[in-house]
XYZ file of C-alpha atoms in Angstrom:
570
model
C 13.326 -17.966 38.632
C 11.599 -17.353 35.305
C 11.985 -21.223 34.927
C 10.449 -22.167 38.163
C 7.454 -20.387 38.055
C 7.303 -21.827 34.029
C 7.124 -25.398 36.101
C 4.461 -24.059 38.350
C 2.323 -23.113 35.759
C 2.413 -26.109 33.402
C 1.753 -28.257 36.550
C -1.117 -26.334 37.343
C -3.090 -26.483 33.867
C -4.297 -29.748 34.804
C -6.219 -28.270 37.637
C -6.969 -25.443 35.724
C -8.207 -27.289 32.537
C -10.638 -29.407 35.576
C -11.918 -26.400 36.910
C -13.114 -24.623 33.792
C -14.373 -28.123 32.155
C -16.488 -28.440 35.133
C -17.676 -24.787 35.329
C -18.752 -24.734 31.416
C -20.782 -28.103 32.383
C -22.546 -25.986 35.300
C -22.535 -23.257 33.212
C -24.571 -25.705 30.561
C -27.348 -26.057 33.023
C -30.608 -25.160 31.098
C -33.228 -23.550 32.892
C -35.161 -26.879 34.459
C -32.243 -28.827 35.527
C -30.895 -30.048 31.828
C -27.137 -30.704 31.508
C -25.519 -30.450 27.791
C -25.907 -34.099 27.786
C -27.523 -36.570 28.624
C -27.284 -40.556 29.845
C -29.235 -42.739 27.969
C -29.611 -46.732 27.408
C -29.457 -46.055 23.513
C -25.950 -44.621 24.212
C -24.689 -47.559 26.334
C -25.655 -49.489 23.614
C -24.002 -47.970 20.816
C -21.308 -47.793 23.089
C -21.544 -51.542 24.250
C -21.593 -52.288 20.376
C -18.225 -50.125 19.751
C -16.573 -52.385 22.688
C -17.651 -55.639 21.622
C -16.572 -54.979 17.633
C -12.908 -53.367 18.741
C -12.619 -56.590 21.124
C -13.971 -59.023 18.689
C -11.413 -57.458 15.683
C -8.746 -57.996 18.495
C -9.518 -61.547 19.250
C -9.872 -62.237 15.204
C -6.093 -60.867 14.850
C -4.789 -62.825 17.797
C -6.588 -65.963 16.450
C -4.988 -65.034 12.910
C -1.963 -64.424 13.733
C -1.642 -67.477 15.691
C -2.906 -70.093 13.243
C 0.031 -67.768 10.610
C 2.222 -69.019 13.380
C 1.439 -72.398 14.261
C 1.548 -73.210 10.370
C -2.056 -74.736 10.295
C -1.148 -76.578 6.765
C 1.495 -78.393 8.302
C -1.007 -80.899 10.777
C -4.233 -82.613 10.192
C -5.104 -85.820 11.131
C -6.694 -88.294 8.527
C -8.027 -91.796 9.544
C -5.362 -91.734 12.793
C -2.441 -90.869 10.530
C -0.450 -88.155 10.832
C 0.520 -85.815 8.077
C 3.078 -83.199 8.630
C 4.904 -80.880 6.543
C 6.696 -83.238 4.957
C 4.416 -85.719 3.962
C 1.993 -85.076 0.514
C -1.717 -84.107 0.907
C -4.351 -83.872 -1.354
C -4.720 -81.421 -3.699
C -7.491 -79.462 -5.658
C -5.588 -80.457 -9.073
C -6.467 -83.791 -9.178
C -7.980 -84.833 -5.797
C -4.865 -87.037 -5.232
C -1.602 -86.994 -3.825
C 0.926 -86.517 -7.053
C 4.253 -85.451 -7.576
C 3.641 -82.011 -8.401
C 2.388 -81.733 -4.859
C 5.441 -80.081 -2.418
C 4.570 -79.666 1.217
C 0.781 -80.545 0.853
C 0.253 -77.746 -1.035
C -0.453 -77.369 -5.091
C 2.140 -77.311 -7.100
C 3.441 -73.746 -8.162
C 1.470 -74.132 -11.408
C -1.446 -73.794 -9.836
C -0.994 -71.158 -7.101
C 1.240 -69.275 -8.955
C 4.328 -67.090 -7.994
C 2.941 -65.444 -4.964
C 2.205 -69.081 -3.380
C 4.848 -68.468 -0.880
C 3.398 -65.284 -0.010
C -0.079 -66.483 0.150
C 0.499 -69.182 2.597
C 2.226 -66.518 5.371
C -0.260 -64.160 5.062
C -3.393 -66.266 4.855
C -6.099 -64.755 6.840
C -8.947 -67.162 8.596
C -12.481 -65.492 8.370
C -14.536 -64.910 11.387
C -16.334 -68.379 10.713
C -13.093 -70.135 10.946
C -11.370 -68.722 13.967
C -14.833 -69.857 15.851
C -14.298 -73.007 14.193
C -10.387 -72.972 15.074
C -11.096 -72.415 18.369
C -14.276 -75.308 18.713
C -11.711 -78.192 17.602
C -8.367 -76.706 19.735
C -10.636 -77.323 22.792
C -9.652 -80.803 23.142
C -8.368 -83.411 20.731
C -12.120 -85.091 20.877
C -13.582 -81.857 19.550
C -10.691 -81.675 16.899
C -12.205 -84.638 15.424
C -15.561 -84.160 16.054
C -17.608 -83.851 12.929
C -19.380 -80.796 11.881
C -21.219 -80.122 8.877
C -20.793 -76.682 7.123
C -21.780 -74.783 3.538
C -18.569 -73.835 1.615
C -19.367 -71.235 -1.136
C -16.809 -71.599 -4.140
C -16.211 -69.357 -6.857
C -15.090 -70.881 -9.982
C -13.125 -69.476 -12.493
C -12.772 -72.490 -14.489
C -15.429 -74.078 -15.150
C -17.024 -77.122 -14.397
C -13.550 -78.394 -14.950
C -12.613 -77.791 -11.461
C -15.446 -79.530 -9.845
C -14.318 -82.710 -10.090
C -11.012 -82.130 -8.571
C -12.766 -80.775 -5.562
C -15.085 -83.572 -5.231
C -11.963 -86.194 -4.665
C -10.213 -82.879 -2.525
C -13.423 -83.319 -0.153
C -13.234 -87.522 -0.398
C -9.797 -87.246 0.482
C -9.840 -85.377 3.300
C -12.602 -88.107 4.956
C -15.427 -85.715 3.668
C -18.686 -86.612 2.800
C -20.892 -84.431 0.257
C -24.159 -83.813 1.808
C -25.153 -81.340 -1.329
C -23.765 -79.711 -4.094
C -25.259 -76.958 -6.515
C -23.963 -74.960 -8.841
C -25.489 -71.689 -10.933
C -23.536 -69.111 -13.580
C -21.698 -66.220 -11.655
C -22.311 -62.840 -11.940
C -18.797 -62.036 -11.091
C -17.042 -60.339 -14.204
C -13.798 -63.259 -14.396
C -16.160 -66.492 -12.144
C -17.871 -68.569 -14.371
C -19.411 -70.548 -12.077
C -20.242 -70.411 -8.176
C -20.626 -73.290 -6.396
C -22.422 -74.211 -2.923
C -21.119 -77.630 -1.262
C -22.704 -78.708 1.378
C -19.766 -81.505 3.617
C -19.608 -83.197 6.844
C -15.589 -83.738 8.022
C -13.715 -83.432 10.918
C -13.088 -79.857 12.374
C -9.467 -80.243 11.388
C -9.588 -81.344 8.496
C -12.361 -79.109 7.259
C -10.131 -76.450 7.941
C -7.255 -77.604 5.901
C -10.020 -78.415 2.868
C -10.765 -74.547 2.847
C -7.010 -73.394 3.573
C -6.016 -75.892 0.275
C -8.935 -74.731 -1.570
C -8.024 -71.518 -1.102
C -4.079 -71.493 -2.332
C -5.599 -72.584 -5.203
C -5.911 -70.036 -8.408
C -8.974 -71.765 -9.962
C -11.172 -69.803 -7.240
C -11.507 -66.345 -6.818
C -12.979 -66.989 -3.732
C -13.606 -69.173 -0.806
C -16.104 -68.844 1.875
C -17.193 -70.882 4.587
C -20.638 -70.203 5.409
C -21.766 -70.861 9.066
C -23.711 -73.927 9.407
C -25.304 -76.462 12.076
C -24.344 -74.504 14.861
C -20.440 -75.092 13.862
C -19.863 -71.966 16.990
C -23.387 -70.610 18.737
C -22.544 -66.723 18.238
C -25.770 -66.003 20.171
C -24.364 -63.803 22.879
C -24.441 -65.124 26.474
C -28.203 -64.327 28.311
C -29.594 -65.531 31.740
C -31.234 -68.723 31.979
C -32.252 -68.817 35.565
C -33.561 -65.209 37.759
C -30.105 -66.544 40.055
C -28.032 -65.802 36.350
C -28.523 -62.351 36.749
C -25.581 -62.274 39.833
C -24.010 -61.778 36.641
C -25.827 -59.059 35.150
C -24.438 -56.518 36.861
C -21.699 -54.682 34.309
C -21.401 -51.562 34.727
C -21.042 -48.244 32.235
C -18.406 -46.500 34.491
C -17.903 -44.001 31.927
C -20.836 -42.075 33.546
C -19.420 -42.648 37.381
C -18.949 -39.089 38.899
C -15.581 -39.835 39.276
C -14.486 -40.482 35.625
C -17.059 -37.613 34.081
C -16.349 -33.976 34.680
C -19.970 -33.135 33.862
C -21.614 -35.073 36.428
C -22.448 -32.496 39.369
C -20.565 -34.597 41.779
C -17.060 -34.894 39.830
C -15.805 -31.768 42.248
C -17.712 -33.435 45.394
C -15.835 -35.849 47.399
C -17.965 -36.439 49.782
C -20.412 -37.115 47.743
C -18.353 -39.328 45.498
C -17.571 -41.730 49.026
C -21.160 -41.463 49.464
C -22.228 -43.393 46.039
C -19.259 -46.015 46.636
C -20.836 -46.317 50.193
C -24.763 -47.067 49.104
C -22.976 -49.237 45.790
C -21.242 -51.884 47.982
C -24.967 -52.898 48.872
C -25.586 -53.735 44.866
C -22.188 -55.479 44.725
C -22.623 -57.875 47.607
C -26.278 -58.528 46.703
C -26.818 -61.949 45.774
C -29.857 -64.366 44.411
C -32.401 -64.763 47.123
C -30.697 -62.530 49.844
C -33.137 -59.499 51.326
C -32.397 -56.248 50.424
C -30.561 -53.936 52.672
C -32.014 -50.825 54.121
C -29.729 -47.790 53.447
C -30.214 -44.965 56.078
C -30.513 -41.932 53.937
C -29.263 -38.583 55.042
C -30.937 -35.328 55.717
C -30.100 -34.217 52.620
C -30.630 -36.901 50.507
C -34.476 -36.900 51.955
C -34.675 -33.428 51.170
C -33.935 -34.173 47.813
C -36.385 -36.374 47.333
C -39.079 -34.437 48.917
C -38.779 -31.400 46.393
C -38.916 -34.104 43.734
C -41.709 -35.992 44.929
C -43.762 -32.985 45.586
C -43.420 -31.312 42.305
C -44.421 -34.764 41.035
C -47.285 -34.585 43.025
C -48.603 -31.175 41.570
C -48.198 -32.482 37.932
C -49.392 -35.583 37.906
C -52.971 -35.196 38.381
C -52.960 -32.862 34.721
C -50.482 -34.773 32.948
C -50.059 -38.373 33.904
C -51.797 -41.572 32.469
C -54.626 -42.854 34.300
C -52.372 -46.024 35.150
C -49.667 -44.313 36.221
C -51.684 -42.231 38.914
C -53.732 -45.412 40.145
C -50.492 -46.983 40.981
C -49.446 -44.301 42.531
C -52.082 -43.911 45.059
C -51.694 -46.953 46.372
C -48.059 -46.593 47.163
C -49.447 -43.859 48.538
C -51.791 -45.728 50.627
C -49.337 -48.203 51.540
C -47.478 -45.543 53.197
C -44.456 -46.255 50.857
C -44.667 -43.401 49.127
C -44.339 -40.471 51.579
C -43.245 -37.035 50.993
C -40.766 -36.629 53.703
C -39.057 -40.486 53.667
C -37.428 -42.128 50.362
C -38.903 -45.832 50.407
C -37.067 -48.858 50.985
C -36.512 -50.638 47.739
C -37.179 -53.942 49.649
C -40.658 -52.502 50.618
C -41.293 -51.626 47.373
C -40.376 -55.204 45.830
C -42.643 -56.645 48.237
C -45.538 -54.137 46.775
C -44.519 -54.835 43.560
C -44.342 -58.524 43.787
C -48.328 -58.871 45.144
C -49.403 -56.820 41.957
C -47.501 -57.708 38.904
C -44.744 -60.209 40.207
C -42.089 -57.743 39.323
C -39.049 -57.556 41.801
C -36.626 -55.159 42.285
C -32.524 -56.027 43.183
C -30.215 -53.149 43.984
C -27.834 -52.385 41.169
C -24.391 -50.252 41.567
C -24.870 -47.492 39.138
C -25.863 -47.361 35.538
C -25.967 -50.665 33.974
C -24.833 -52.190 30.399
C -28.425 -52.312 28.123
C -27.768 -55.772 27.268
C -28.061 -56.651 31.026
C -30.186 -54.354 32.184
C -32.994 -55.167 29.631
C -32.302 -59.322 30.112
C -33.166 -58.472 33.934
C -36.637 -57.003 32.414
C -37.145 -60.826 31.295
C -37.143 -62.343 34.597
C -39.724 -59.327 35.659
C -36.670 -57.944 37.427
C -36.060 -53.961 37.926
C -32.742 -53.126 38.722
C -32.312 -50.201 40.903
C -30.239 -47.791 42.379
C -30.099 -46.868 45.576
C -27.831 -43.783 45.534
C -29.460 -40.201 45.237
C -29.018 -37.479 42.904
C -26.240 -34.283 43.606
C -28.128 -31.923 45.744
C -27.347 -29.416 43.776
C -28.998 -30.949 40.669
C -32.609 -31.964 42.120
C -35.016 -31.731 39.209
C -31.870 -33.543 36.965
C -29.440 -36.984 37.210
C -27.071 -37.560 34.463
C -27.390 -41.173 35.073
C -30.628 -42.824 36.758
C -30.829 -42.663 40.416
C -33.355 -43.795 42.727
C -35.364 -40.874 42.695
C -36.042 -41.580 38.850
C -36.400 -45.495 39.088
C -38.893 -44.761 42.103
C -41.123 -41.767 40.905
C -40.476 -42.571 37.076
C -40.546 -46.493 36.865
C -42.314 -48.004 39.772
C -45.982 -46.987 39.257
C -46.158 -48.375 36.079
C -44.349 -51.584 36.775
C -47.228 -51.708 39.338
C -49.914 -51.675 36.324
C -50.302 -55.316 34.816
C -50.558 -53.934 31.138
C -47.422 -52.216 31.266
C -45.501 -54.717 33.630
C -46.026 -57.525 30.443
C -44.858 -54.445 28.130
C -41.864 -53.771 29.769
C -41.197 -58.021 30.187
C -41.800 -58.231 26.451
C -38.531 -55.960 25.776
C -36.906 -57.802 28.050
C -37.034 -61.200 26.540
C -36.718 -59.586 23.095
C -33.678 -58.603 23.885
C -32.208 -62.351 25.281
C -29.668 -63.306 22.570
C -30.365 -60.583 20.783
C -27.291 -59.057 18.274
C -25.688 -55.884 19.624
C -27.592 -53.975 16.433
C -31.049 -55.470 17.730
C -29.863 -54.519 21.132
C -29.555 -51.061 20.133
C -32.886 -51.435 18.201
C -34.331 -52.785 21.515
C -32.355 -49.554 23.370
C -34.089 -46.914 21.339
C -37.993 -48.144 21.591
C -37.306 -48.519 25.333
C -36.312 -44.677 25.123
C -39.186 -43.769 23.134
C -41.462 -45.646 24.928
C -41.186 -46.511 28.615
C -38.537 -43.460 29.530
C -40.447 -40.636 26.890
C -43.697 -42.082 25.859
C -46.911 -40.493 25.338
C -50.249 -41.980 25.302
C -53.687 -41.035 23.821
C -56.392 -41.066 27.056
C -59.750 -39.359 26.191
C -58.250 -38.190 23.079
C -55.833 -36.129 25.161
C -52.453 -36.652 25.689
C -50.657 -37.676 28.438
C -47.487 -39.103 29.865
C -46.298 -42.713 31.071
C -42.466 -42.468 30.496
C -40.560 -42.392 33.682
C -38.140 -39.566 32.115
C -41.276 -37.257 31.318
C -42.462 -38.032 34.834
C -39.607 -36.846 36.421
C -38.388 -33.927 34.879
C -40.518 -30.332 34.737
C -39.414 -28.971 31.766
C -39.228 -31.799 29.123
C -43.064 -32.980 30.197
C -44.530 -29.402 29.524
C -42.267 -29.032 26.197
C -43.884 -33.059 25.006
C -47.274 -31.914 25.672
C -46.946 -28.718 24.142
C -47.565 -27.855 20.359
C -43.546 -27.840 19.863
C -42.331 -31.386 19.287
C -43.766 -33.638 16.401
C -45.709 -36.549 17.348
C -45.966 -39.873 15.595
C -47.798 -43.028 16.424
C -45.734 -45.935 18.054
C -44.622 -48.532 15.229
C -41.425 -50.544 16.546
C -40.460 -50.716 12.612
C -39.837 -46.961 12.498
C -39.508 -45.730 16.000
C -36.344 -48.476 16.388
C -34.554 -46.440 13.975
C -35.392 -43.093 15.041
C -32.333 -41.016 16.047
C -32.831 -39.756 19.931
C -31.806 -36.416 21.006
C -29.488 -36.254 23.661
C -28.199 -32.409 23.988
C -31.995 -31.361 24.336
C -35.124 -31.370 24.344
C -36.485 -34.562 22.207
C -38.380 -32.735 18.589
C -39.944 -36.229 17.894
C -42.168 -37.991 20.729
C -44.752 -41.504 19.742
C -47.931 -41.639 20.755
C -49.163 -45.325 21.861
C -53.312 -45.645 21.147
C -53.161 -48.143 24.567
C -50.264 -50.463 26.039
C -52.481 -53.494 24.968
C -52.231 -51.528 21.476
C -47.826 -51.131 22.048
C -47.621 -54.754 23.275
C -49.384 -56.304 19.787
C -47.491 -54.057 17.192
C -44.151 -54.290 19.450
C -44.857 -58.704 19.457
C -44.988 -58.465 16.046
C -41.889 -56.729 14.833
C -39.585 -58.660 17.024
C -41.179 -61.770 15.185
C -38.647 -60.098 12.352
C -35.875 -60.147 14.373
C -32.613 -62.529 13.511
C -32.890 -64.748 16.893
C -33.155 -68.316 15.806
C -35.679 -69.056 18.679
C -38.068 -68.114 20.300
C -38.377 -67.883 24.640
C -40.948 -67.630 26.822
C -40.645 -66.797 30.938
C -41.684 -69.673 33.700
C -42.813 -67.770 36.534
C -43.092 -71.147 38.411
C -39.822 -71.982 38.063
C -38.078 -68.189 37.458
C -36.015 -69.770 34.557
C -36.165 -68.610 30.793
C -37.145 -71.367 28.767
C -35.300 -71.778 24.903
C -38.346 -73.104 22.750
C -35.781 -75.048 20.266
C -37.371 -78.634 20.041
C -40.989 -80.171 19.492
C -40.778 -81.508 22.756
C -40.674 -78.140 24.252
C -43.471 -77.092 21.982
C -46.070 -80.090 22.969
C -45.234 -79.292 26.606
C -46.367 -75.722 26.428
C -49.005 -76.783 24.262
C -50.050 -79.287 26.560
C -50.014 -76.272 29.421
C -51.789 -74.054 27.419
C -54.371 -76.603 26.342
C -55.027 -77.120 30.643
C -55.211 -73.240 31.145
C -58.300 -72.997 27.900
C -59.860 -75.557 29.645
C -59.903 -73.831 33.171
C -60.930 -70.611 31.195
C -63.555 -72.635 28.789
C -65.231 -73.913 32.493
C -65.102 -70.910 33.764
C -66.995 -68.862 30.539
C -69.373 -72.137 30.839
C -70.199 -71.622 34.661
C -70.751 -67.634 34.215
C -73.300 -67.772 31.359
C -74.905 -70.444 33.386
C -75.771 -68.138 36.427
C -75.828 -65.552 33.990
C -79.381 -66.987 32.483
C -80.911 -68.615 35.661
């Protein structure tokens, strides 16, 4: 009996555990609508940047443990002849196959006693599992000649050096430069930087040979002429972002016991319902209406009116222009939430910004790529109706009262496009850099209007109680500098203490062009609204074209200046 209702009991602290998890998260609830947390893109990216290093480390071991397995010393392929195991390769004592050589390695002399040890656990560097996998693509790219830096520390001497110069020869490499300076290194005497041009395979035997050898204390290959393009994968074309649509499930209702809809199941089949619209949107295809409930309009109307009696005090001057003419288009409404195909189409006559529906709260690197293409991506769904004034995650009550009247303004429209093509092959640390000014700026910025303060981010605009705590005397404000503000830890529990003031978006758009002029990209890009593609600007070619463009545009302008001064003075 006694070990029955035991059972019982440990089957039912699951439930139990749910029920007061989700009651301390209600119980959270500040006074206007805040949860203990919440959803932000600065997390997604920090959280984006966790994945992406935990699955690169786990491709880097795979890749390492299968050249240790494969035995990479034992094949490379010189002038069409095969040399296996067996066979004698060159070596870094004398550049030349000799006797002393066993296996193609050094003889033990030179590598010393842990030689055997060396060769299983030799590790390839990130450079050289890219390069690994670029020549096991096909046996064309095995051979296919790269040129790369390889960074030598000698202990030696210049001893050494000549060895490695008939190493390189031998292996059917050409020296393309070669420096040397002292070493700082307490036991290197020298450090050398060799510039070659081989074959991928054998290029990584020279470096696996080179390294067995105990004349170096170290070995690096140093990435060079594009020998793997780590720029991460961005849109090229406005149709490329069918594939910008990753999700940060973390944050569904279903997975987070916070959200106010983790206990709702009806609501829960109501936000897979409205997402099946995002996830058979394609390219070019109109977007669906969604017939909202009772409820859901209700929602929106408390929202939207309580928007309506702040905005007028505390709103930029853009952000309530906009907003009267969605008005006036009878798209904004109290008692109806809009159509976001309606509101593309208004959109699209003012700044050429489009909206496509998106599932639920995207990954930053694709939702701020989308921003390139002047692309919004928007939910649909609505927020729990027992949460109106606050969303843990953006719904379509925030991306229409908080984004859209601003994406209306041209100023801000090129703003918010300027992130957006920052961000296209951007690293996941620029990403997050990216993450946070987009937090401080278009979702809790501040703006100086008549030297008084008021608001243009979409989070201020939507919720009560953090708008009248930023334009209070409470929080610290600082003027917008991308340097600073990209750094700037963001407050997710409460209330932000820091907010950045922006003299004018004209003024945000210079100081924001010229800090991600610092950034690591290689390249630069630039948006064709003609043909809705990204362009790379990587070659003079594509330089004298734009040039040539932008020459025919001065000249329209220079006409134009011309013909107004001329009616100016008759």
């Amino acid at each position: 009996m006694h070990a029955s209702m035991a059972n019982g009991v440990v089957k039912l602290l699951p439930n139990l555990v749910y029920c007061l998890e989700y009651f301390l998260a209600s119980f959270c609830l500040l006074q206007n609508g805040y949860p203990s947390r919440r959803r932000s893109l600065v997390d997604d990216a920090r959280f984006e940047t966790l994945v992406v290093k935990q699955t690169k480390q786990s491709v880097l071991e795979e890749a390492r443990a299968r050249a240790n397995d494969s035995g990479l010393e034992s094949d490379y392929i010189q002038d069409d002849v095969h040399i296996g195991s067996g066979d004698k390769s060159p070596t870094v004592e004398d550049g030349t196959q000799q006797d002393e050589t066993k296996n193609g390695h050094l003889a033990d002399a030179d590598i010393g006693d842990d030689a055997g040890k060396a060769n299983d656990d030799y590790t390839l560097t990130e450079e050289e599992v890219i390069l690994q996998n670029a020549a096991s693509e096909s046996a064309e790219a095995e051979q296919e000649i790269q040129q790369a830096v390889i960074l030598l520390r000698m202990r030696d001497g210049m001893g050494s050096l000549a060895r490695i110069l008939k190493t390189i020869e031998n292996y059917k490499g050409c020296v393309l430069h070669l420096e040397t300076r002292p070493s700082q290194i307490e036991g290197v005497q020298f450090d050398a930087l060799v510039k070659v041009s081989m074959s991928r395979v054998n290029l990584l035997q020279l470096i696996r040979s080179l390294r067995q050898s105990t004349s170096f204390a170290g070995v690096n290959l140093v990435t060079e002429n594009n020998i793997s393009s780590k720029t991460p994968w961005f849109p090229r074309h406005a149709s490329d972002l069918d594939s910008c649509n990753h999700l940060m499930t973390k944050y569904e209702p279903e997975l987070d016991m916070n959200h106010p809809g983790f206990a709702d199941k009806a609501y829960r089949e109501r936000r897979k319902e409205i997402a099946e619209i995002a996830f058979a949107y394609k390219y070019g295809d109109l977007i669906p209406c969604t017939s909202y409930t009772e409820s859901e309009n209700s929602t929106w109307q408390r929202v939207f009116n309580t928007v309506l009696e702040l905005m007028p005090k505390h709103a930029c001057k853009e952000y309530k222009d906009a907003f009267s003419k969605l008005q006036e288009a009878d798209i904004f409404v109290p008692h109806r939430i809009p159509q976001l195909d309606d509101v593309s189409n208004f959109l699209r006559q003012h700044t050429g910004f489009t909206l496509r529906p998106a599932a639920g709260l995207l990954t930053a690197r694709d939702f701020l790529a989308s921003l390139a293409f002047r692309v919004f991506q928007s939910t649909q769904y609505v927020r729990h109706a027992n949460s109106p004034f606050h969303t843990p995650e953006p719904d379509c009550i925030h991306e229409l009262l908080g984004h859209i009247p601003l994406l209306a303004d041209p100023s801000f429209a090129q703003f918010s496009q300027e992130i957006g093509l920052a961000s296209l092959g951007a690293s996941d640390p620029e990403i997050e850099k990216l993450s946070t000014v987009y937090w401080f700026t278009v979702e809790f910025g501040l703006c100086k209007e008549n030297h008084q303060l008021k608001a243009y981010g979409a989070a201020l605009l939507s919720s009560i109680g953090e708008l009248l705590h930023a334009l209070s005397d409470k929080p610290e404000l600082r003027a917008f500098e991308p340097a600073s503000t990209s750094v700037q830890p963001y407050q997710d529990q409460e209330y932000q203490p820091i907010y950045y003031v922006a003299e004018s978006f004209e003024d945000a758009k210079e100081k924001f062009r010229r800090w991600v002029s610092t950034m690591s990209r290689p390249f630069e890009v630039r948006f064709n609204p003609h043909t809705e593609r990204v362009e790379v600007l990587d070659s003079v070619d594509k330089l004298e074209t734009l040039v040539w463009q932008l020459n025919t545009e001065m000249l329209h302008l220079t006409n134009a200046l011309k013909k107004l001064k001329g009616s100016h003075f008759e």
